[in-house]
mmCIF file of C-alpha atoms in Angstrom:
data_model
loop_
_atom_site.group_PDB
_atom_site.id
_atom_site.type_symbol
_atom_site.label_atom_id
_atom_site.label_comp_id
_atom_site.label_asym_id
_atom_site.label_seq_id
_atom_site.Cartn_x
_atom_site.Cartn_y
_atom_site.Cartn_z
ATOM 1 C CA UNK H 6 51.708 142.973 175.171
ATOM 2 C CA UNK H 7 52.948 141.014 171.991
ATOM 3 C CA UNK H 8 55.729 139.737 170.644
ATOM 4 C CA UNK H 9 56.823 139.017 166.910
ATOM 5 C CA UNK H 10 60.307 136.532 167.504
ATOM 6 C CA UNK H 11 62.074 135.440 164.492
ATOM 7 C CA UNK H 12 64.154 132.402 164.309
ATOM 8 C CA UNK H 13 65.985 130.422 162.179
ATOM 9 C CA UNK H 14 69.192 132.666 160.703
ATOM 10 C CA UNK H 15 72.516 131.720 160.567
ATOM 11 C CA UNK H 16 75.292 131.555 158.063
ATOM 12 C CA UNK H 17 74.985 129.486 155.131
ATOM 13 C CA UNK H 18 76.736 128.911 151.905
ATOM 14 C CA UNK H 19 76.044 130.306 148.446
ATOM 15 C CA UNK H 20 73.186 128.453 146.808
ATOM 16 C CA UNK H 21 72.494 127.510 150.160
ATOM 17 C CA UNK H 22 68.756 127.304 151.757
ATOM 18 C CA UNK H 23 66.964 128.906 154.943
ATOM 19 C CA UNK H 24 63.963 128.689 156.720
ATOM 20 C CA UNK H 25 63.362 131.381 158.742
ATOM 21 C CA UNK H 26 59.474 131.524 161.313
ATOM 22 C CA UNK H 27 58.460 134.380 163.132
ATOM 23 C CA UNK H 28 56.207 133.460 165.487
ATOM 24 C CA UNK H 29 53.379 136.107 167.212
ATOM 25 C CA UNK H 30 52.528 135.672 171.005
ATOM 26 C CA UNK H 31 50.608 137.673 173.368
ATOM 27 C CA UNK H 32 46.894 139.805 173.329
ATOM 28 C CA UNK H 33 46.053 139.121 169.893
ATOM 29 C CA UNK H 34 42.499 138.805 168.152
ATOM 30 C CA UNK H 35 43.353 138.680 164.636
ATOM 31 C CA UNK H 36 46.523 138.828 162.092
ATOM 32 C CA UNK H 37 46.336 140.666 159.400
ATOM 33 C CA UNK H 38 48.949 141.402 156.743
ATOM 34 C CA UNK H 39 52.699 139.824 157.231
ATOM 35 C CA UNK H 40 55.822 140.427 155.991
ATOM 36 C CA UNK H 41 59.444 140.198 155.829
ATOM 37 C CA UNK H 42 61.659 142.973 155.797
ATOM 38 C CA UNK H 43 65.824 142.627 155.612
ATOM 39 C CA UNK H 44 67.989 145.292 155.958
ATOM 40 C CA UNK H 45 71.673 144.939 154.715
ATOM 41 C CA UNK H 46 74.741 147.130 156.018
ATOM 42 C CA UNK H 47 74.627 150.924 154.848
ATOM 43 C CA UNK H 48 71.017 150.338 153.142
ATOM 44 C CA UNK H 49 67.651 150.956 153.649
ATOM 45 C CA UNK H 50 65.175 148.186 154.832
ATOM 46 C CA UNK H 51 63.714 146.504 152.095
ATOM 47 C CA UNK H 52 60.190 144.670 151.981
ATOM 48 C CA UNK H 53 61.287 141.194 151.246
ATOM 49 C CA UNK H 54 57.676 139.271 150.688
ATOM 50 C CA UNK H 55 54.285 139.839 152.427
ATOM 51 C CA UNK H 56 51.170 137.769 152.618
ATOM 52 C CA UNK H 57 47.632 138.391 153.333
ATOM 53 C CA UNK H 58 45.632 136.848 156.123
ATOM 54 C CA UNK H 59 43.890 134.926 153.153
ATOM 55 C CA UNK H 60 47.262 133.723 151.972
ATOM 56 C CA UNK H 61 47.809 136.087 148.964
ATOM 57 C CA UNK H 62 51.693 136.800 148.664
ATOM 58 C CA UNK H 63 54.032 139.164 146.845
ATOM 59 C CA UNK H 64 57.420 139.469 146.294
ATOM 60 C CA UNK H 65 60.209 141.922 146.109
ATOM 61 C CA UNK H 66 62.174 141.211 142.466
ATOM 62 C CA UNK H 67 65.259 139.980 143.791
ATOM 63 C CA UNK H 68 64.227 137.384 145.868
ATOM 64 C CA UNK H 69 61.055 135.843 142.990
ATOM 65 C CA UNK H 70 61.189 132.055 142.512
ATOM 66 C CA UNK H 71 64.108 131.504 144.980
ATOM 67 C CA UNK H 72 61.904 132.704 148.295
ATOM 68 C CA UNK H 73 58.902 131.309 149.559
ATOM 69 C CA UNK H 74 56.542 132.941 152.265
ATOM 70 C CA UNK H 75 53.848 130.970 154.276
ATOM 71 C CA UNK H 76 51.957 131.145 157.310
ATOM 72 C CA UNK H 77 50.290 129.208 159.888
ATOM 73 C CA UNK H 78 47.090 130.940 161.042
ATOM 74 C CA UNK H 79 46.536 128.596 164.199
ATOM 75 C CA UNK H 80 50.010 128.671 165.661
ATOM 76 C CA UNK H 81 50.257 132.899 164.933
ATOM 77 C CA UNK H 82 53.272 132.109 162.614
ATOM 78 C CA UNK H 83 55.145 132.807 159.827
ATOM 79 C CA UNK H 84 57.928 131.630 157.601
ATOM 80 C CA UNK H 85 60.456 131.950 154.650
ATOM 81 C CA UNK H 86 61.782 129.519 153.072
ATOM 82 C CA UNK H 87 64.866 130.735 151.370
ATOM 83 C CA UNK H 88 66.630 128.517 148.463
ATOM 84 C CA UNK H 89 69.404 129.190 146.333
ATOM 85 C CA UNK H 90 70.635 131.720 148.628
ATOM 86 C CA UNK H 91 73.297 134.482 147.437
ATOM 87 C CA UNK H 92 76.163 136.795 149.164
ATOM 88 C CA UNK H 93 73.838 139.889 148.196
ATOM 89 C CA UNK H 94 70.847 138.074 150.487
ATOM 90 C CA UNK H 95 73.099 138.877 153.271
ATOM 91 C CA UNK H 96 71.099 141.315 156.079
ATOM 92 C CA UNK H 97 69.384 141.260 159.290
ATOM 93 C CA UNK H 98 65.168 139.645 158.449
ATOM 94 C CA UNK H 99 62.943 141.293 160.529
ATOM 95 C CA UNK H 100 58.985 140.330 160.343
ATOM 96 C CA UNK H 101 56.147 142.505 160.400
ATOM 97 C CA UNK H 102 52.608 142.376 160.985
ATOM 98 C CA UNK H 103 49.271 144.383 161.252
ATOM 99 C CA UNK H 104 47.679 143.136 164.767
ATOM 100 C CA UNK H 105 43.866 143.287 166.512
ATOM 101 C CA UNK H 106 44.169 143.240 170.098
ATOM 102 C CA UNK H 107 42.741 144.658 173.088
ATOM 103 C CA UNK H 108 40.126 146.563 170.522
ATOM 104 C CA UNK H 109 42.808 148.484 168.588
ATOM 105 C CA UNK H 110 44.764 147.789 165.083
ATOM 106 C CA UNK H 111 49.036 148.449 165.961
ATOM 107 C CA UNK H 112 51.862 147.210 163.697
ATOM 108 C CA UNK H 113 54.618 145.201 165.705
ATOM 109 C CA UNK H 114 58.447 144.784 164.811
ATOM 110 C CA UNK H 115 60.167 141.823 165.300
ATOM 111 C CA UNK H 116 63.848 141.912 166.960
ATOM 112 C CA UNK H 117 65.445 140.641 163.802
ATOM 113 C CA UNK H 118 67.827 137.656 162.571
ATOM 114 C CA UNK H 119 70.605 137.964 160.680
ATOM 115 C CA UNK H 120 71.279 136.046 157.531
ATOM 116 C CA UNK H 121 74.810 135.510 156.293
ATOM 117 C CA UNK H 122 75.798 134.062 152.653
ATOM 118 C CA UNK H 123 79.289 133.213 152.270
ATOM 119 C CA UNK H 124 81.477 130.628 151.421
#
């Protein structure tokens, strides 16, 4: 069995900052590719930033140069560290990752965490 849990939402004010960790637990061999996801009321879930085992990282346009993504390899966890934070970055994060474990490759789902920009 594993688990992706994020942490770290809340409410926050505009130009605000965030760090949010989603941390992996259970049978796991290997990591592969992470991401975050967020999905805002009425839309569709939108990749947020994803980053390679290796630490390569891309970004969606609307969150470049005010989102960071990172990972921890040892402790199975990763983060985003979100800065100047606006109303439209309000939406529920969810994490995502590409998993070895118990000889087979499954992608897991995190519960979610909801982010809230307002003043």
């Amino acid at each position: 069995q594993v688990r992706l849990v994020e942490s770290g939402g809340g409410l926050v004010q505009p130009g605000g900052s965030l760090r949010l960790s989603c941390a992996a637990s259970g049978s796991i061999d290997s990591i592969y590719d992470m991401s975050w996801y967020r999905q805002a009321p009425g839309q569709q879930r939108e990749l947020v930033a994803d980053i390679s085992s290796s630490g390569n990282s891309n970004y969606g346009d609307s969150v470049k140069g005010r989102f960071t993504i990172s990972r921890d390899n040892a402790k199975k966890t990763m983060y985003l560290q979100m800065n100047t934070l606006k109303p439209e970055d309000t939406a529920v994060y969810y994490c995502y990752a590409d998993i070895y474990g118990l000889g087979r490759f499954t992608t897991y789902w995190g519960q979610g965490t909801q982010v809230t920009v307002s003043s």
